[in-house]
Tab-separated table of C-alpha atoms in Angstrom:
chain	number	residue	atom	x	y	z
A	1195	MET	CA	-120.803	102.219	-152.564
A	1196	LYS	CA	-121.988	98.938	-150.636
A	1197	ALA	CA	-120.186	95.983	-148.543
A	1198	ALA	CA	-120.379	93.349	-146.597
A	1199	VAL	CA	-118.480	92.260	-144.212
A	1200	ILE	CA	-118.528	88.025	-143.337
A	1201	VAL	CA	-119.321	87.234	-139.587
A	1202	PHE	CA	-118.145	84.364	-138.197
A	1203	PRO	CA	-118.220	82.650	-134.966
A	1204	GLY	CA	-114.363	84.117	-133.273
A	1205	SER	CA	-114.202	86.738	-136.010
A	1206	ASN	CA	-112.960	89.542	-133.690
A	1207	CYS	CA	-111.654	91.827	-136.698
A	1208	ASP	CA	-115.434	92.352	-138.005
A	1209	ARG	CA	-116.437	95.746	-136.056
A	1210	ASP	CA	-112.784	97.054	-137.161
A	1211	MET	CA	-113.643	96.090	-140.699
A	1212	ALA	CA	-117.026	97.683	-141.121
A	1213	VAL	CA	-115.611	101.326	-139.236
A	1214	ALA	CA	-113.064	101.090	-141.862
A	1215	PHE	CA	-115.111	100.796	-144.579
A	1216	GLU	CA	-118.049	102.826	-143.223
A	1217	GLN	CA	-115.344	105.993	-142.763
A	1218	ALA	CA	-114.143	105.258	-146.403
A	1219	GLY	CA	-117.722	106.282	-147.377
A	1220	PHE	CA	-119.221	102.490	-147.674
A	1221	ASP	CA	-123.051	101.615	-146.437
A	1222	VAL	CA	-121.866	97.935	-144.827
A	1223	GLU	CA	-123.904	95.207	-144.092
A	1224	MET	CA	-122.802	92.648	-141.614
A	1225	VAL	CA	-123.695	89.291	-142.308
A	1226	TRP	CA	-124.054	85.695	-140.589
A	1227	HIS	CA	-122.038	82.887	-141.583
A	1228	LYS	CA	-124.539	80.736	-141.827
A	1229	ASP	CA	-127.296	82.752	-144.501
A	1230	THR	CA	-126.913	81.467	-147.449
A	1231	ALA	CA	-126.926	84.680	-150.251
A	1232	LEU	CA	-125.019	88.339	-149.885
A	1233	PRO	CA	-127.246	90.923	-149.732
A	1234	SER	CA	-128.187	92.096	-152.807
A	1235	GLY	CA	-125.687	95.220	-154.457
A	1236	ILE	CA	-122.674	94.315	-153.083
A	1237	ASP	CA	-120.029	96.480	-154.268
A	1238	MET	CA	-117.356	95.182	-151.878
A	1239	VAL	CA	-116.937	91.751	-149.231
A	1240	GLY	CA	-114.813	91.583	-146.699
A	1241	VAL	CA	-113.440	88.728	-144.859
A	1242	PRO	CA	-112.363	89.918	-141.292
A	1243	GLY	CA	-109.623	88.301	-138.800
A	1244	GLY	CA	-109.809	87.100	-135.863
A	1245	PHE	CA	-110.345	83.471	-134.736
A	1246	SER	CA	-113.388	81.618	-137.257
A	1247	PHE	CA	-114.229	78.773	-135.257
A	1248	GLY	CA	-111.497	78.422	-132.716
A	1249	ASP	CA	-108.547	77.949	-135.449
A	1250	TYR	CA	-109.920	73.903	-134.922
A	1251	LEU	CA	-108.806	71.725	-137.488
A	1252	ARG	CA	-106.857	74.507	-139.440
A	1253	CYS	CA	-107.315	78.575	-139.919
A	1254	GLY	CA	-109.652	79.184	-141.577
A	1255	ALA	CA	-110.530	75.373	-142.971
A	1256	ILE	CA	-114.186	75.340	-140.628
A	1257	ALA	CA	-115.187	79.231	-141.960
A	1258	ALA	CA	-114.524	78.199	-145.854
A	1259	ASN	CA	-117.290	75.531	-145.754
A	1260	ALA	CA	-119.503	78.190	-143.890
A	1261	PRO	CA	-122.594	78.395	-146.303
A	1262	ILE	CA	-122.205	82.176	-146.918
A	1263	VAL	CA	-118.487	81.262	-148.005
A	1264	ARG	CA	-120.029	79.656	-151.282
A	1265	ASP	CA	-121.479	82.529	-152.197
A	1266	VAL	CA	-118.714	84.778	-151.610
A	1267	LYS	CA	-116.945	82.350	-153.885
A	1268	ALA	CA	-119.320	82.754	-156.298
A	1269	PHE	CA	-119.369	86.706	-155.870
A	1270	ALA	CA	-115.667	87.100	-156.742
A	1271	ASP	CA	-116.347	84.140	-159.495
A	1272	LYS	CA	-118.286	86.200	-161.047
A	1273	GLY	CA	-115.900	89.108	-160.745
A	1274	GLY	CA	-116.489	90.998	-157.069
A	1275	TYR	CA	-114.005	92.545	-155.669
A	1276	VAL	CA	-113.435	90.908	-151.573
A	1277	LEU	CA	-111.337	91.899	-149.713
A	1278	GLY	CA	-109.938	88.897	-147.261
A	1279	VAL	CA	-107.599	89.866	-143.912
A	1280	CYS	CA	-105.545	87.679	-141.383
A	1281	ASN	CA	-107.925	85.032	-140.487
A	1282	GLY	CA	-110.077	86.404	-143.606
A	1283	PHE	CA	-106.601	85.799	-145.742
A	1284	GLN	CA	-106.680	82.056	-144.678
A	1285	VAL	CA	-110.064	81.461	-146.036
A	1286	LEU	CA	-109.438	82.862	-148.726
A	1287	THR	CA	-106.616	80.002	-149.578
A	1288	GLU	CA	-108.683	77.475	-147.897
A	1289	THR	CA	-111.604	78.339	-150.301
A	1290	GLY	CA	-108.795	78.101	-153.314
A	1291	LEU	CA	-109.202	81.774	-154.201
A	1292	LEU	CA	-106.020	82.515	-153.634
A	1293	PRO	CA	-103.171	79.959	-153.725
A	1294	GLY	CA	-101.044	78.607	-151.282
A	1295	ALA	CA	-101.088	78.196	-147.352
A	1296	LEU	CA	-100.761	80.396	-143.941
A	1297	LEU	CA	-98.615	77.569	-141.832
A	1298	ARG	CA	-97.305	78.642	-137.965
A	1299	ASN	CA	-95.193	80.678	-137.485
A	1300	SER	CA	-91.049	80.104	-138.039
A	1301	GLU	CA	-90.656	80.548	-133.986
A	1302	LEU	CA	-93.650	79.239	-133.155
A	1303	LYS	CA	-94.857	82.375	-131.371
A	1304	TYR	CA	-97.644	84.788	-131.327
A	1305	ILE	CA	-96.886	87.924	-133.097
A	1306	CYS	CA	-98.190	91.763	-132.165
A	1307	ARG	CA	-96.707	94.393	-133.535
A	1308	THR	CA	-96.594	96.620	-136.665
A	1309	VAL	CA	-94.577	95.854	-139.221
A	1310	GLY	CA	-93.405	97.655	-142.652
A	1311	LEU	CA	-94.512	96.596	-145.843
A	1312	LYS	CA	-93.078	97.691	-149.382
A	1313	VAL	CA	-96.571	98.333	-151.838
A	1314	GLU	CA	-95.597	96.131	-155.171
A	1315	GLY	CA	-98.883	94.902	-157.341
A	1316	ASP	CA	-100.977	96.777	-159.507
A	1317	SER	CA	-104.596	96.327	-158.336
A	1318	ILE	CA	-107.494	98.284	-156.864
A	1319	PHE	CA	-106.318	97.886	-153.234
A	1320	THR	CA	-102.968	98.782	-153.875
A	1321	SER	CA	-103.441	101.871	-155.779
A	1322	ALA	CA	-103.943	104.763	-153.032
A	1323	TYR	CA	-100.236	103.721	-152.573
A	1324	GLN	CA	-96.884	104.501	-154.809
A	1325	THR	CA	-94.955	101.485	-156.202
A	1326	GLY	CA	-92.500	100.447	-153.912
A	1327	GLU	CA	-93.723	102.378	-151.239
A	1328	GLU	CA	-93.062	101.594	-147.531
A	1329	ILE	CA	-96.105	101.904	-144.992
A	1330	ALA	CA	-96.799	100.647	-141.679
A	1331	LEU	CA	-99.294	97.976	-140.934
A	1332	PRO	CA	-100.095	95.922	-137.111
A	1333	ILE	CA	-99.410	92.047	-137.789
A	1334	ALA	CA	-101.559	89.857	-134.907
A	1335	HIS	CA	-101.104	86.415	-135.976
A	1336	HIS	CA	-99.806	82.798	-134.825
A	1337	ASP	CA	-100.163	81.081	-138.798
A	1338	GLY	CA	-99.095	83.643	-141.094
A	1339	ASN	CA	-96.010	82.172	-142.816
A	1340	TYR	CA	-97.398	82.344	-146.499
A	1341	HIS	CA	-96.269	79.272	-148.680
A	1342	ALA	CA	-96.275	77.828	-151.722
A	1343	ASP	CA	-94.747	75.494	-154.149
A	1344	ASP	CA	-91.748	77.361	-156.627
A	1345	ALA	CA	-94.317	77.309	-159.360
A	1346	THR	CA	-96.851	79.118	-157.456
A	1347	LEU	CA	-94.256	81.647	-156.127
A	1348	ASP	CA	-92.854	81.822	-159.279
A	1349	LEU	CA	-96.023	83.007	-161.376
A	1350	LEU	CA	-97.213	85.419	-158.455
A	1351	GLU	CA	-94.365	87.480	-158.934
A	1352	GLY	CA	-94.406	86.933	-162.436
A	1353	GLU	CA	-97.733	88.605	-162.604
A	1354	GLY	CA	-97.025	91.426	-160.258
A	1355	ARG	CA	-100.015	89.868	-157.670
A	1356	VAL	CA	-97.530	90.197	-154.913
A	1357	ALA	CA	-99.347	93.112	-153.745
A	1358	PHE	CA	-97.293	93.412	-150.236
A	1359	ARG	CA	-93.822	92.879	-149.124
A	1360	TYR	CA	-92.278	92.941	-145.621
A	1361	THR	CA	-89.053	94.754	-145.393
A	1362	ASP	CA	-88.413	92.588	-142.567
A	1363	ASN	CA	-90.408	89.086	-142.246
A	1364	PRO	CA	-91.764	88.595	-138.988
A	1365	ASN	CA	-93.265	84.732	-139.404
A	1366	GLY	CA	-91.151	83.254	-142.378
A	1367	SER	CA	-93.314	83.964	-144.814
A	1368	ALA	CA	-91.913	82.449	-148.845
A	1369	ARG	CA	-90.107	85.611	-150.727
A	1370	ASP	CA	-91.187	87.975	-147.892
A	1371	MET	CA	-95.350	87.602	-148.861
A	1372	ALA	CA	-97.492	89.959	-147.001
A	1373	GLY	CA	-100.199	90.013	-149.405
A	1374	ILE	CA	-101.486	88.741	-152.818
A	1375	LEU	CA	-103.454	89.297	-155.439
A	1376	SER	CA	-106.167	86.784	-157.373
A	1377	ALA	CA	-105.120	86.475	-160.908
A	1378	ASN	CA	-107.982	88.663	-162.253
A	1379	ARG	CA	-106.756	91.401	-159.093
A	1380	ARG	CA	-110.130	91.798	-157.883
A	1381	VAL	CA	-109.103	89.333	-154.827
A	1382	LEU	CA	-106.466	90.721	-152.070
A	1383	GLY	CA	-105.740	88.218	-149.380
A	1384	MET	CA	-103.167	89.911	-146.660
A	1385	MET	CA	-102.107	89.059	-142.711
A	1386	PRO	CA	-101.571	92.240	-141.982
A	1387	HIS	CA	-104.386	94.533	-140.548
A	1388	PRO	CA	-105.184	97.982	-143.022
A	1389	GLU	CA	-108.295	98.097	-140.733
A	1390	ARG	CA	-105.843	98.944	-137.182
A	1391	ALA	CA	-104.277	101.755	-138.449
A	1392	SER	CA	-107.120	103.177	-140.379
A	1393	GLU	CA	-107.703	106.296	-138.227
A	1394	ALA	CA	-105.257	108.916	-135.854
A	1395	ALA	CA	-106.124	107.212	-132.456
A	1396	HIS	CA	-104.352	103.942	-134.481
A	1397	GLY	CA	-100.862	105.490	-133.964
A	1398	ASN	CA	-101.004	106.004	-137.807
A	1399	GLU	CA	-103.280	106.009	-140.971
A	1400	ASP	CA	-101.273	103.791	-143.748
A	1401	GLY	CA	-104.703	101.239	-143.920
A	1402	ALA	CA	-107.225	104.395	-144.314
A	1403	ARG	CA	-105.881	104.890	-147.820
A	1404	LEU	CA	-106.356	101.664	-149.210
A	1405	PHE	CA	-110.275	102.051	-148.512
A	1406	ALA	CA	-110.396	105.613	-149.215
A	1407	ASN	CA	-109.251	104.299	-152.198
A	1408	LEU	CA	-111.525	101.461	-152.827
A	1409	THR	CA	-114.377	104.104	-152.952
A	1410	SER	CA	-113.261	106.677	-155.175
A	1411	ALA	CA	-111.775	103.427	-157.815
A	1412	LEU	CA	-115.271	101.590	-157.486
A	1413	THR	CA	-117.217	104.727	-157.957
A	1414	THR	CA	-115.831	105.069	-161.138
A	1415	ALA	CA	-114.787	101.635	-162.424
């Protein structure tokens, strides 16, 4: 399996994501934001966390217009798998690959701590866990407050596209949503960082299960 991790100016979780993919058995290529095409043979694209372009304008807005993102969007539109974490989630909403927007945290403070999550939606990204299982992953964001209009929130819930919910909402996200899926379930955006819980030194390995399952699931897809 082969994964591409996109690198923007201001990314700070790109290497963490690459290591998590590598530990799960992927060959990883780092792809610079000014590139115009993904490498050939890519099975998965990772859009990492950080502060792309300094979070100027809106978080993820400038990155969403980078040359490589046009090809990421084309890859997703053809049914490719994309994982966007934290700032990567913000980028995916700005591209329209996922609905809604990430607003300033409800208490207007940067939050950095481990939080509880409940696993929900059925997808390649969640099938390593039991539905309803509670896991723990770190968050580190200032603008992680997920919002959409009621019709969109109802649609996400009605179609089973809520991948993860906070067990104790830290940022004001609508209906406790921490991660959501595209209509075809091949694009996941989530604010918590699974790559920061992917080895024993991190304190837990709940995130490692997500990455490990991607390898086996894509091999048999």
